[in-house]
Each structure stands twice: as C-alpha cells, then as structure tokens.
GROMACS .gro file of C-alpha atoms in nm:
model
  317
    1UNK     CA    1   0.404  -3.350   0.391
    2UNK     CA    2   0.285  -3.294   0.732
    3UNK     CA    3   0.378  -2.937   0.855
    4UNK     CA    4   0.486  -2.662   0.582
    5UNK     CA    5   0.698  -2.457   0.781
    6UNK     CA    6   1.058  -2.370   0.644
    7UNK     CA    7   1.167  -2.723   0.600
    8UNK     CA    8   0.809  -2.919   0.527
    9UNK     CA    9   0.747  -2.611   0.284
   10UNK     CA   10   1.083  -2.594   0.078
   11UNK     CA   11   1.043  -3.019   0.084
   12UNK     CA   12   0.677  -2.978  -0.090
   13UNK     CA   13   0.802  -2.700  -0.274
   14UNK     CA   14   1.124  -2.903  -0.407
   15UNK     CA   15   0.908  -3.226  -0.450
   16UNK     CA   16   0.702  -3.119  -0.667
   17UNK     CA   17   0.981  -2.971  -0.909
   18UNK     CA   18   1.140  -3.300  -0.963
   19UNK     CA   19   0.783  -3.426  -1.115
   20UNK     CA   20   0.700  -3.601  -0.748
   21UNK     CA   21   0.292  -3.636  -0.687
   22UNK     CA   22   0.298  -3.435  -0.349
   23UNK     CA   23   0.052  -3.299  -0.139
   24UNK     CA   24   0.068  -3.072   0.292
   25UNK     CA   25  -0.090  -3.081   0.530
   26UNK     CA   26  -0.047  -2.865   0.870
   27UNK     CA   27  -0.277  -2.703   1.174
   28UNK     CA   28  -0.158  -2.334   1.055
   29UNK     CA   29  -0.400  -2.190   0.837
   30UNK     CA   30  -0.181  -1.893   0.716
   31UNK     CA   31   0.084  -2.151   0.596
   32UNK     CA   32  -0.198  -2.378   0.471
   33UNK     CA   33  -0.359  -2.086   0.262
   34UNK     CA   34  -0.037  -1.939   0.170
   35UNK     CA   35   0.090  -2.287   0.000
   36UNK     CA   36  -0.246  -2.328  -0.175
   37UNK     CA   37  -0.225  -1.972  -0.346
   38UNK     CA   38   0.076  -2.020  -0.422
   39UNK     CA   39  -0.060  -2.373  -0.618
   40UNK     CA   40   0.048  -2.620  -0.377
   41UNK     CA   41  -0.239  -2.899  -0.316
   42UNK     CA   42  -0.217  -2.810   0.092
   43UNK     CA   43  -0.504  -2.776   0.372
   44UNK     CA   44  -0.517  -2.774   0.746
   45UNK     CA   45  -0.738  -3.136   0.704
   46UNK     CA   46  -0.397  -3.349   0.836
   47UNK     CA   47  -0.626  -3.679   0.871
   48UNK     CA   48  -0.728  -3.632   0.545
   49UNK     CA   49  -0.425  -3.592   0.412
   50UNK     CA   50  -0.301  -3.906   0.581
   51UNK     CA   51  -0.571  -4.121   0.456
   52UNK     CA   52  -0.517  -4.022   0.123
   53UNK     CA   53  -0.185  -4.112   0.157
   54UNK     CA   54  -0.267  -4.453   0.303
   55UNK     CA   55  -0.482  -4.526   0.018
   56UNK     CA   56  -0.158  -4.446  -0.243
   57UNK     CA   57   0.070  -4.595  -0.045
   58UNK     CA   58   0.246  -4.287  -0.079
   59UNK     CA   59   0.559  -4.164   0.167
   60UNK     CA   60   0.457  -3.931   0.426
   61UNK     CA   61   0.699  -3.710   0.565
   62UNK     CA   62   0.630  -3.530   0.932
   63UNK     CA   63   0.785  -3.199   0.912
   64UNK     CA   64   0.645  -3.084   1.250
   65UNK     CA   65   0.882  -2.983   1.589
   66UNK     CA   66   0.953  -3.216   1.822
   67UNK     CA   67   0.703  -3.134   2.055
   68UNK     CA   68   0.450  -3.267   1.846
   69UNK     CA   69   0.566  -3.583   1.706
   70UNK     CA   70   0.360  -3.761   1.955
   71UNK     CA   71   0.065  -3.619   1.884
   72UNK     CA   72   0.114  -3.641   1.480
   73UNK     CA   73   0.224  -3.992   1.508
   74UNK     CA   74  -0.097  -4.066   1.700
   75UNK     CA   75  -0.307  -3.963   1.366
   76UNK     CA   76  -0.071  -4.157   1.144
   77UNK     CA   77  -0.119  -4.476   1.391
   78UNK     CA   78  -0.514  -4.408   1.333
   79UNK     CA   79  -0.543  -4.310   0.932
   80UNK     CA   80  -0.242  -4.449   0.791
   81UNK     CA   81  -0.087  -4.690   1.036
   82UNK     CA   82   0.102  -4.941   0.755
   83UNK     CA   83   0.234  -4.606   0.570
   84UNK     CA   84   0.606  -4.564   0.466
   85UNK     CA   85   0.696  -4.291   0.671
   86UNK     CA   86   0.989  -4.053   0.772
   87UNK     CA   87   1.048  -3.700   0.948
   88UNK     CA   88   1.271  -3.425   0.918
   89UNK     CA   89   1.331  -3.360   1.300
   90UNK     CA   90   1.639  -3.245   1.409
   91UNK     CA   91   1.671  -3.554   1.633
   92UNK     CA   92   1.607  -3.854   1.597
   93UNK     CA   93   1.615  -4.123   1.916
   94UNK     CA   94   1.299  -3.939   2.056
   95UNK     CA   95   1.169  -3.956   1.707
   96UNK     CA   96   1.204  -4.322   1.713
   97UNK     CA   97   1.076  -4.455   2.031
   98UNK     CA   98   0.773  -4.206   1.936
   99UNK     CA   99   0.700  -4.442   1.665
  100UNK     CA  100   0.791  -4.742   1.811
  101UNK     CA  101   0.491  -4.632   2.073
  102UNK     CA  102   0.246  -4.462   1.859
  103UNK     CA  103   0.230  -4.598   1.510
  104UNK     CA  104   0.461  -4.944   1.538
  105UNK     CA  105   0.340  -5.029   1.221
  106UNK     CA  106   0.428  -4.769   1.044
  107UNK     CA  107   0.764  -4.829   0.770
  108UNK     CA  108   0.991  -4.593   0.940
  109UNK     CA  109   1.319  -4.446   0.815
  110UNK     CA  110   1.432  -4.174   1.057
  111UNK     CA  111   1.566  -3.824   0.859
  112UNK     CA  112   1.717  -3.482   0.912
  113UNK     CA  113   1.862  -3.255   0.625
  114UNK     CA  114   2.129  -3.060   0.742
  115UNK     CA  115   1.998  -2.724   0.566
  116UNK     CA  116   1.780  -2.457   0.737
  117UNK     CA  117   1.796  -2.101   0.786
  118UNK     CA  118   1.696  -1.882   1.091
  119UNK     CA  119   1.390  -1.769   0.895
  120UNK     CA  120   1.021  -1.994   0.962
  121UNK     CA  121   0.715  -2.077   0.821
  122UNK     CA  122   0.593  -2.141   0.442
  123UNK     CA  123   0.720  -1.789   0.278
  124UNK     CA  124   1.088  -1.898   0.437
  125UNK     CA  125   1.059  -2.219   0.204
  126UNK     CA  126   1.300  -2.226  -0.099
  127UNK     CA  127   1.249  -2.528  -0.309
  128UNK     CA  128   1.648  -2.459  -0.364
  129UNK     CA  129   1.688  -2.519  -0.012
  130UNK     CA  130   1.835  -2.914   0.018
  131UNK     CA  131   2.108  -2.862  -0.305
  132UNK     CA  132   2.456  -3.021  -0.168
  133UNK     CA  133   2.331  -3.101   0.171
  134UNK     CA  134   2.356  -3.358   0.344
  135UNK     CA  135   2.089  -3.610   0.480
  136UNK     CA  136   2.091  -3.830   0.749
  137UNK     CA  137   1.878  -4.187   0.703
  138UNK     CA  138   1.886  -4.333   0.992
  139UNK     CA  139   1.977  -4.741   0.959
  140UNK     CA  140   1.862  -4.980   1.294
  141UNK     CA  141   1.902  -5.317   1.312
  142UNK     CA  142   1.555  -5.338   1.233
  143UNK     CA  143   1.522  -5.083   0.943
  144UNK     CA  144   1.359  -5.227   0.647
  145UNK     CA  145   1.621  -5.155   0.361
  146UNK     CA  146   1.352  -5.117   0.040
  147UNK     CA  147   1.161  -4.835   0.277
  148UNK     CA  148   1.552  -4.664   0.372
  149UNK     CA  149   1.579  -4.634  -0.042
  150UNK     CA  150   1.301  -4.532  -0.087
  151UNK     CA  151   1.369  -4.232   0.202
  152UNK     CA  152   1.712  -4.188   0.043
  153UNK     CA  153   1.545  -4.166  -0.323
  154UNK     CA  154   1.343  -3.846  -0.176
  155UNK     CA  155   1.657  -3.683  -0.073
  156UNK     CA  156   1.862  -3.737  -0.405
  157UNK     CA  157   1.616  -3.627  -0.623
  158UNK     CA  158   1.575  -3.307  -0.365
  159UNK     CA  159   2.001  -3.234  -0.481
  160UNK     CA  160   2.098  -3.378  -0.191
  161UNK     CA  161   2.373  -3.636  -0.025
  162UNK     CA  162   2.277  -3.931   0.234
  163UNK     CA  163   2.415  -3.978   0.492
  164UNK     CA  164   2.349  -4.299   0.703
  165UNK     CA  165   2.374  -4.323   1.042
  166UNK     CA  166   2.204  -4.501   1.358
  167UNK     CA  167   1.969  -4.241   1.569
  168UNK     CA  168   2.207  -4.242   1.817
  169UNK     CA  169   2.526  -4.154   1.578
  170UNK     CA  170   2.365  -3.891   1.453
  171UNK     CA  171   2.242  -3.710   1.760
  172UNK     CA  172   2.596  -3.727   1.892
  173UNK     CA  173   2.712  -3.582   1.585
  174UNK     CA  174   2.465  -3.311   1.610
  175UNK     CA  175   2.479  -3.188   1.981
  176UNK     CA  176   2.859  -3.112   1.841
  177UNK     CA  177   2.773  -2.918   1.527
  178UNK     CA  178   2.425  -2.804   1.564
  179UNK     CA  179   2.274  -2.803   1.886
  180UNK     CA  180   2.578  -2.638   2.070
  181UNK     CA  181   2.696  -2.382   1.841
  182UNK     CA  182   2.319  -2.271   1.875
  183UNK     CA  183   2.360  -2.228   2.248
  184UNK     CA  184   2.667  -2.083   2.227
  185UNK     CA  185   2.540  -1.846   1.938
  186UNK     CA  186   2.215  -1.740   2.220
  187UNK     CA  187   2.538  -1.662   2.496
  188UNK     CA  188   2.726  -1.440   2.250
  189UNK     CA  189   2.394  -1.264   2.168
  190UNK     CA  190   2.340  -1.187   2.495
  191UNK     CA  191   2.693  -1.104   2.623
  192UNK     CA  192   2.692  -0.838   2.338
  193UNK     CA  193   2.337  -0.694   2.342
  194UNK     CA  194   2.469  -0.642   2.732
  195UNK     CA  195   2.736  -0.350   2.601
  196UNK     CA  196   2.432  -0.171   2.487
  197UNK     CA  197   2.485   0.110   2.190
  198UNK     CA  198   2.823   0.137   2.203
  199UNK     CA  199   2.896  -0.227   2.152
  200UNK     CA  200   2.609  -0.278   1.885
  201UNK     CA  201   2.744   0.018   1.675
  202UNK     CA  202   3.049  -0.168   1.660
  203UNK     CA  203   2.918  -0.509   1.608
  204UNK     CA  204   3.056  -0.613   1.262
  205UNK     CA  205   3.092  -0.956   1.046
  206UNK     CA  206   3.271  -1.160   1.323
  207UNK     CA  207   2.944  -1.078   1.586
  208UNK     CA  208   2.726  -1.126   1.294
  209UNK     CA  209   2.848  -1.458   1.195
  210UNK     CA  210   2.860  -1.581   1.561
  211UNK     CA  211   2.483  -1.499   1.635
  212UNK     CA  212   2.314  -1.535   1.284
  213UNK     CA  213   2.163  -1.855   1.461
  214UNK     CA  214   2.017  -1.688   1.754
  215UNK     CA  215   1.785  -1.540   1.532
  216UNK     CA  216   1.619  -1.876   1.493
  217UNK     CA  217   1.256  -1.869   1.702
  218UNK     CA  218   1.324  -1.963   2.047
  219UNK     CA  219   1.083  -2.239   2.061
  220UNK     CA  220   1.241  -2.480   1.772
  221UNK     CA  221   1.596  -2.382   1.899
  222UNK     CA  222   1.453  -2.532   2.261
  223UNK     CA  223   1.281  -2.809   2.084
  224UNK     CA  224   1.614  -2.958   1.962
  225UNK     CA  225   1.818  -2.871   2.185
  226UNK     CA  226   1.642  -2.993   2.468
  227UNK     CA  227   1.496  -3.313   2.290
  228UNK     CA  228   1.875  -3.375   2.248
  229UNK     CA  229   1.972  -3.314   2.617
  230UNK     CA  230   2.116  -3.677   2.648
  231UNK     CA  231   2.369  -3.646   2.393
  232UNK     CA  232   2.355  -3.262   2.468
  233UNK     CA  233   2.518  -3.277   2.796
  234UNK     CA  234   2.817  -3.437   2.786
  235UNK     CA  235   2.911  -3.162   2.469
  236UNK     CA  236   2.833  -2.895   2.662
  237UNK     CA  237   3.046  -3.015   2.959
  238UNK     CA  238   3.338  -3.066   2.673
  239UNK     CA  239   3.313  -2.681   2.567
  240UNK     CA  240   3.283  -2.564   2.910
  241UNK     CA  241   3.594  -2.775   3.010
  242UNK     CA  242   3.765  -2.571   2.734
  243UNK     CA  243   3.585  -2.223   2.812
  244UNK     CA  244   3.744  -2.321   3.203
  245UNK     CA  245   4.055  -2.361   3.086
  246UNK     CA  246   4.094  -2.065   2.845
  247UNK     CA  247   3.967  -1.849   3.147
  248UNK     CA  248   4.257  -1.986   3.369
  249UNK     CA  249   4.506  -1.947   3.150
  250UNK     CA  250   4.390  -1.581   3.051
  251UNK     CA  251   4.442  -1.521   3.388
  252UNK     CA  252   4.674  -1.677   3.521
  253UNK     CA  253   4.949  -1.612   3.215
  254UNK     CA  254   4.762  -1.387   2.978
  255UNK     CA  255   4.809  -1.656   2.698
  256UNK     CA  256   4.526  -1.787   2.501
  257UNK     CA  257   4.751  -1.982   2.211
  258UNK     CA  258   4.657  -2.335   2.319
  259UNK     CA  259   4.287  -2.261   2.235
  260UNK     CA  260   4.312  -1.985   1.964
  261UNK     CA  261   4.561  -2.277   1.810
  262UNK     CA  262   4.314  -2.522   1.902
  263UNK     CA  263   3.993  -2.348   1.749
  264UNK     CA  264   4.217  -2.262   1.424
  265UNK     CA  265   4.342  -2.623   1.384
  266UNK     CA  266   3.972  -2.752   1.379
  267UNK     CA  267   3.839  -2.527   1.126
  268UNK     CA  268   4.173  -2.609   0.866
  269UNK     CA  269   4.058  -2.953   0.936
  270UNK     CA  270   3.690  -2.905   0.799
  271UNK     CA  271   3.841  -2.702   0.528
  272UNK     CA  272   4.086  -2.958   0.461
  273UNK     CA  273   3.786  -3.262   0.487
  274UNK     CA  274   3.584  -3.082   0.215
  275UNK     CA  275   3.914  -3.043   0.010
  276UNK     CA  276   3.952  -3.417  -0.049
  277UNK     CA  277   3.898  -3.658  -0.321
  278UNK     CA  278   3.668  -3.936  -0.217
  279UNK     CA  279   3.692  -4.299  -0.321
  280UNK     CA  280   3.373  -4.460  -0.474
  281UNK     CA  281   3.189  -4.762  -0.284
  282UNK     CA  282   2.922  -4.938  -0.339
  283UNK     CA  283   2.670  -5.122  -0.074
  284UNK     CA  284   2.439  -5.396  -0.221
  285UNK     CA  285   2.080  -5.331  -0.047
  286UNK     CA  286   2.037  -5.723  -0.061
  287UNK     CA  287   2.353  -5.843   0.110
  288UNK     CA  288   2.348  -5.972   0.477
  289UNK     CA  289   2.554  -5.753   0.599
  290UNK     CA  290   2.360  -5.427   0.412
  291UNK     CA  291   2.294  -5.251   0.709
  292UNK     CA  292   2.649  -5.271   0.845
  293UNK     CA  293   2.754  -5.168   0.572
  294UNK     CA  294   2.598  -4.851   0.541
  295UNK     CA  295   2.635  -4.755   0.895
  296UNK     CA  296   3.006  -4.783   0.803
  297UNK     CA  297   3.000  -4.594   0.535
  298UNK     CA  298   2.863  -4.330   0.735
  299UNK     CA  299   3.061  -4.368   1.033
  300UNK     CA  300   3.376  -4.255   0.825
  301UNK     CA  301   3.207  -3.935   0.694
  302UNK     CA  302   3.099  -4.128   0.372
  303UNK     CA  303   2.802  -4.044   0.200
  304UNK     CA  304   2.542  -4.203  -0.065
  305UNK     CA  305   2.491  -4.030  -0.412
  306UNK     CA  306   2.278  -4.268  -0.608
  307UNK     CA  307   2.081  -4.581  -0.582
  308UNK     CA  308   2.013  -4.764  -0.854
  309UNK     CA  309   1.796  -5.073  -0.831
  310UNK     CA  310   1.917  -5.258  -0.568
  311UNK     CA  311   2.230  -5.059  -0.503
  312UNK     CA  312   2.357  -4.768  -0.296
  313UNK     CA  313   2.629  -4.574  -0.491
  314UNK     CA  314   2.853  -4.338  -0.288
  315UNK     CA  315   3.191  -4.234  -0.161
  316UNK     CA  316   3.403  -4.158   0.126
  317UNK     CA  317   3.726  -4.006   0.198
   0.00000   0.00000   0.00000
C-alpha cells in the first residue's frame, strides 16, 4: 500500500484481516508511525517498499491523491516496473495515461471504491470501511484479464462488489454522483454560513445532510474534482441548466413542481434500483469476447460477486 491515509489505511487495515501478507508505505511520518504502533508493517521508505514488492511479485496498490500519481508512478517505473499494480484514485483516465507514461510496464488494473468519509489520514481508517461497496475495475481493450482478477480478488475479500467499467465510463458516472454533489455540497455551505447565527442556529438534518461532504479537506475535494474537469463540465452545465430553469420559473410563476417532482422522482428511482432482485450471470475470463463482456455487465448497473478460477460470478438487474 502506497499512502495510508483514510482509504490506503482502512485497505492495509482490512487486508490484513482477511489473512492477506500486506505491508505501507507513505511520505507522512505521523501516519507512518501511527500504522506501525498500531502493528501495521508501515514506514515512510516508499522505494523500499516497492522493491520488496517487486521481489514477491506482490500487488501494489497507490493510495495517494491525484496530484501525485506522477510522481509515485515514477518510483514504481524505477523499483518495481513489471509489478501488478492498481490505485484507488477517484479518477481514473488521468490515472491511466499516468501509467501508460511513467511505468508502461507495469500490470495495471485501474480502481476506485466507492466508500470514504469526510474524515483523513491513518486514525480515519476503519478496516470495516469497503463492506457492501462497490468497486470499480476498470477493463481497456488492453487490460490483461488474470491481473483484473486478481484486482477484483482484493476487493471481494475486502466485503466488497466489482464493478467493471472502462476509465472513461466510470468518470462520467462519477462527475454525476460524486464529484458534483461535492460542489454543490461546498455552494450550500457557503450560502448558509452567509446567514450568519441566526441561520446556523437553525441549521438542522436537511443542512446537515446537504454539506456533510464539504467537510472533506479542500485539497482532495479539488484533486478530483478538478482531475475530472473533462467529464466534470458538461455535468455541471446539466445542473446549472436545471438550477436556470427552477430560478425562472420561481419567478416568473412561483411554481417549483417540475423540479421538486423531478428531484423526488430520481431519488424513488435509486430507492427503487436497490429494491430489485438481480439475475445471476456469469463471464468466462478466457472467452474472446471477456472483456466485452464485463464492460456490459457493468454498463447495466451489474456487478461481480465472486470469481472462481477462471470465472467472474455476478448479477444485474
């Protein structure tokens, strides 16, 4: 593991549970010396870490922000450059050409488990943390199937689902569920800090809920958000479209049922997509067609629960 903030720490943390050999590295010494008293085999020495890693042909994870893939990937390119490797970014095309350019030799499998909280750093870590979430593993055209199981076998035995999806699938699907709802999250903060003490004393459960993820440190929030601008943009042009027309009608007829309906209609239908009974599939890792096959499986909101030899088990709806 390579960084052992919130996500690199719970992933070492959970690892190591499930009986995997696992070892951290990262370039903050308070989360370096907190891991090791807490028994974790973790030190700041990252090009050791990767060279024991080469030498075990183990999988190394980079659990490090965006900002620094480049610079991580660099090391792996020079201490473990054949390694099976995969990240935990929260997106993933700039994670891929970084690897493509800085360690092309590396086995890569892009990732990103959708669990987090707005907490940081090793004490934030829960080894509980991945339990019924989801996983993205990303599948290209060039993705080397054994290494994507492999990836996918890290994330089952964590407790949680995979998800697979091409880099640029998944950063679509996040600048609408992630990335935007944290910008939107940092407006509403500010709009109601603005009322001053009045509006604070009567901030309650609905304010709450709308800014819990504004309380996420500033510089990972820009990380992803602006790594993701591509896919970002045209989102944010969507919700302002709708903000636009909300304020028109609001003024114009003092109605606000077509988006109140609107908003209301989408979350019955996430309640309603969680509330169905999925059909079982199964993808043969060997086939021709493998990789098509998983993308489609995760193109219809299908996921993967189980591999077993040569075989992905999962379902969809």
């Amino acid at each position: 593991m390579i960084g052992l903030g919130l996500i690199g720490g719970s992933l070492l943390r959970a690892a190591s549970a499930v009986g995997r050999a696992a070892w951290g590295a990262t370039d903050s010494e308070a989360d370096a010396a907190a891991a090791s008293a807490d028994g974790f085999d973790a030190s700041t020495d990252v090009a050791a870490a990767l060279r024991r890693a080469g030498e075990q042909d183990a999988l190394v994870v980079l659990a490090v922000p965006l900002p620094v893939v480049g610079e991580v990937l660099r090391e792996v390119g020079k201490h473990a450059p054949g390694c099976l490797l995969t990240d935990v970014t929260s997106v993933k095309a700039p994670v891929l050409a970084s690897v493509r350019s800085f360690a092309p030799d590396a086995r890569f499998v892009g990732g990103h488990p959708m669990a987090g909280t707005a907490e940081s750093g090793w004490r934030a870590g829960n080894p509980a943390l991945f339990g019924g979430a989801a996983w993205v593993a990303c599948v290209e055209d060039d993705t080397d199937l054994a290494a994507w199981a492999e990836v996918a076998r890290l994330a089952l035995d964590v407790g949680s689902h995979v998800v697979p999806l091409t880099a640029a699938a998944h950063d679509e699907a996040v600048a609408r569920i992630s990335h935007l709802p944290h910008l939107l999250a940092a407006v509403l903060a500010t709009v109601g800090a603005e009322g001053g003490p009045v509006a604070l004393a009567l901030a309650a459960s609905s304010y709450a809920d709308g800014t819990r993820v504004a309380g996420t440190r500033p510089e990972l929030v820009r990380a992803m958000t602006e790594g993701n601008r591509e896919a970002l943009l045209p989102v944010l042009d969507e919700a302002l479209g709708r903000l636009g027309a909300m304020r028109g009608s609001l003024a114009s007829t003092g109605g606000l049922a077509a988006t109140i309906n609107a908003g209301h209609e989408g979350a019955q239908a996430l309640a309603e997509w969680r509330a169905q009974t999925p059909a079982g599939v199964r993808v043969s890792l060997t086939a021709p067609d493998a990789r098509d096959g998983l993308r489609a499986l995760g193109a219809r909101g299908g996921r993967i629960t189980a591999i077993t030899e040569d075989v992905a088990i999962g379902e969809v709806a």
